Short mmCIF file of C-alpha atoms in Angstrom, two decimals:
data_model
loop_
_atom_site.label_atom_id
_atom_site.label_comp_id
_atom_site.label_asym_id
_atom_site.label_seq_id
_atom_site.Cartn_x
_atom_site.Cartn_y
_atom_site.Cartn_z
CA MET A 1 12.92 -11.05 96.82
CA ARG A 2 15.31 -8.20 97.48
CA LYS A 3 14.82 -4.65 98.72
CA ILE A 4 14.33 -1.88 96.17
CA ASN A 5 17.66 -0.24 95.33
CA THR A 6 18.83 2.96 93.69
CA ALA A 7 18.97 1.44 90.22
CA ASP A 8 15.30 0.47 90.60
CA VAL A 9 14.42 4.12 91.20
CA PHE A 10 16.09 5.16 87.95
CA LYS A 11 14.47 2.28 86.03
CA THR A 12 11.12 3.30 87.46
CA ALA A 13 11.70 6.95 86.57
CA ARG A 14 12.38 5.98 82.95
CA LEU A 15 9.28 3.77 82.92
CA VAL A 16 7.20 6.59 84.40
CA LYS A 17 8.46 9.05 81.80
CA ASN A 18 8.09 6.71 78.83
CA ALA A 19 4.61 5.59 79.88
CA ASN A 20 3.42 9.14 80.66
CA LEU A 21 2.61 8.13 84.24
CA VAL A 22 3.81 11.27 86.02
CA GLU A 23 0.33 12.33 87.09
CA SER A 24 -0.54 8.82 88.31
CA ILE A 25 2.66 8.69 90.37
CA LYS A 26 2.06 12.17 91.74
CA LYS A 27 -1.46 11.22 92.80
CA ALA A 28 -0.26 7.96 94.38
CA TYR A 29 2.52 9.78 96.22
CA MET A 30 0.10 12.36 97.63
CA GLU A 31 -2.37 9.61 98.66
CA GLY A 32 0.42 7.65 100.30
CA LYS A 33 1.49 10.63 102.38
CA LYS A 34 -1.94 10.89 103.99
CA LYS A 35 -2.12 9.70 107.58
CA GLY A 36 -3.36 6.12 107.73
CA ALA A 37 -2.91 5.58 104.00
CA ASP A 38 -3.01 2.02 102.74
CA THR A 39 0.43 1.99 101.11
CA GLU A 40 -0.13 -1.44 99.60
CA LYS A 41 -3.23 -0.13 97.79
CA VAL A 42 -1.34 2.95 96.64
CA GLY A 43 1.44 0.78 95.21
CA ILE A 44 -0.98 -1.59 93.52
CA ASP A 45 -2.91 1.32 91.97
CA VAL A 46 0.30 2.65 90.41
CA ILE A 47 1.32 -0.77 89.15
CA MET A 48 -2.12 -1.21 87.59
CA ASP A 49 -1.71 2.13 85.79
CA ILE A 50 1.63 0.85 84.49
CA LEU A 51 0.02 -2.40 83.35
CA TYR A 52 -2.59 -0.44 81.39
CA THR A 53 0.19 1.32 79.47
CA CYS A 54 2.02 -1.89 78.62
CA CYS A 55 0.51 -2.09 75.16
CA ASP A 56 3.81 -0.53 74.05
CA ALA A 57 6.35 -3.35 73.77
CA GLY A 58 9.19 -1.20 75.13
CA ILE A 59 7.23 -0.28 78.24
CA GLU A 60 6.18 -3.90 78.73
CA LYS A 61 9.83 -4.99 78.52
CA ASP A 62 10.88 -2.27 80.99
CA PHE A 63 8.19 -3.42 83.42
CA TYR A 64 9.30 -7.05 83.21
CA GLU A 65 12.92 -6.08 83.75
CA LEU A 66 12.13 -3.88 86.76
CA LEU A 67 9.93 -6.49 88.43
CA ALA A 68 12.36 -9.29 87.57
CA GLY A 69 15.26 -7.47 89.19
CA ILE A 70 13.44 -6.84 92.45
CA SER A 71 11.90 -10.32 92.46
CA GLU A 72 15.26 -11.88 91.63
CA LYS A 73 13.81 -13.64 88.61
CA LYS A 74 14.43 -13.40 84.88
CA ALA A 75 12.31 -10.99 82.82
CA GLU A 76 11.10 -13.93 80.72
CA GLU A 77 9.95 -15.69 83.89
CA ILE A 78 7.92 -12.62 84.87
CA ALA A 79 6.40 -12.47 81.39
CA ASN A 80 5.37 -16.11 81.53
CA GLN A 81 4.18 -16.43 85.12
CA SER A 82 0.52 -16.28 86.07
CA LEU A 83 -1.11 -12.93 86.75
CA GLU A 84 -1.79 -14.10 90.31
CA THR A 85 1.94 -14.68 90.86
CA THR A 86 2.79 -11.26 89.42
CA ILE A 87 0.26 -9.58 91.70
CA ALA A 88 1.61 -11.53 94.68
CA ASP A 89 5.14 -10.38 93.78
CA ILE A 90 3.99 -6.77 93.58
CA LYS A 91 2.21 -7.02 96.93
CA LYS A 92 5.32 -8.50 98.53
CA ILE A 93 7.45 -5.68 97.12
CA CYS A 94 4.99 -3.14 98.55
CA GLU A 95 4.99 -4.84 101.94
CA GLU A 96 8.78 -5.17 102.22
CA ASN A 97 9.69 -1.66 101.03
CA ASP A 98 8.80 1.91 101.86
CA ILE A 99 6.74 2.19 98.69
CA VAL A 100 5.65 5.79 99.40
CA ASN A 101 9.26 6.93 99.66
CA PHE A 102 10.12 4.93 96.54
CA LEU A 103 7.28 6.49 94.55
CA GLY A 104 8.30 9.93 95.74
CA SER A 105 11.88 9.33 94.59
CA ALA A 106 10.73 7.98 91.24
CA PHE A 107 8.36 10.91 90.79
CA ARG A 108 11.05 13.50 91.57
CA LEU A 109 13.46 11.80 89.15
CA SER A 110 10.85 11.55 86.41
CA GLN A 111 10.14 15.28 86.82
CA SER A 112 13.83 16.04 86.28
CA TYR A 113 13.78 13.92 83.09
CA ILE A 114 10.85 15.89 81.73
CA LYS A 115 12.37 19.34 82.16
#
């Protein structure tokens, strides 16, 4: 598992835009900024919103590619692993990264894409 990098922010911004998740990200970012916020929960809530939008094959593919890059796996491996493993990967990403800062960056970038 690697740290989130700049390319991940841009990939996430595209995913946010394409999946119409700007409001979910904005809400998660504001929740995460609150003193004593459970940043893991905030991150998981956003990922769950993304999962709900994955009925579009393009968004599903983008999600696999983003998670695969950070997890240092192949997108196909992410697609075929158990849900429990995917959730564990997401939790680990949230724990090892400043997820609130990441969401804020992704939100700001997605806003610039929309304008």
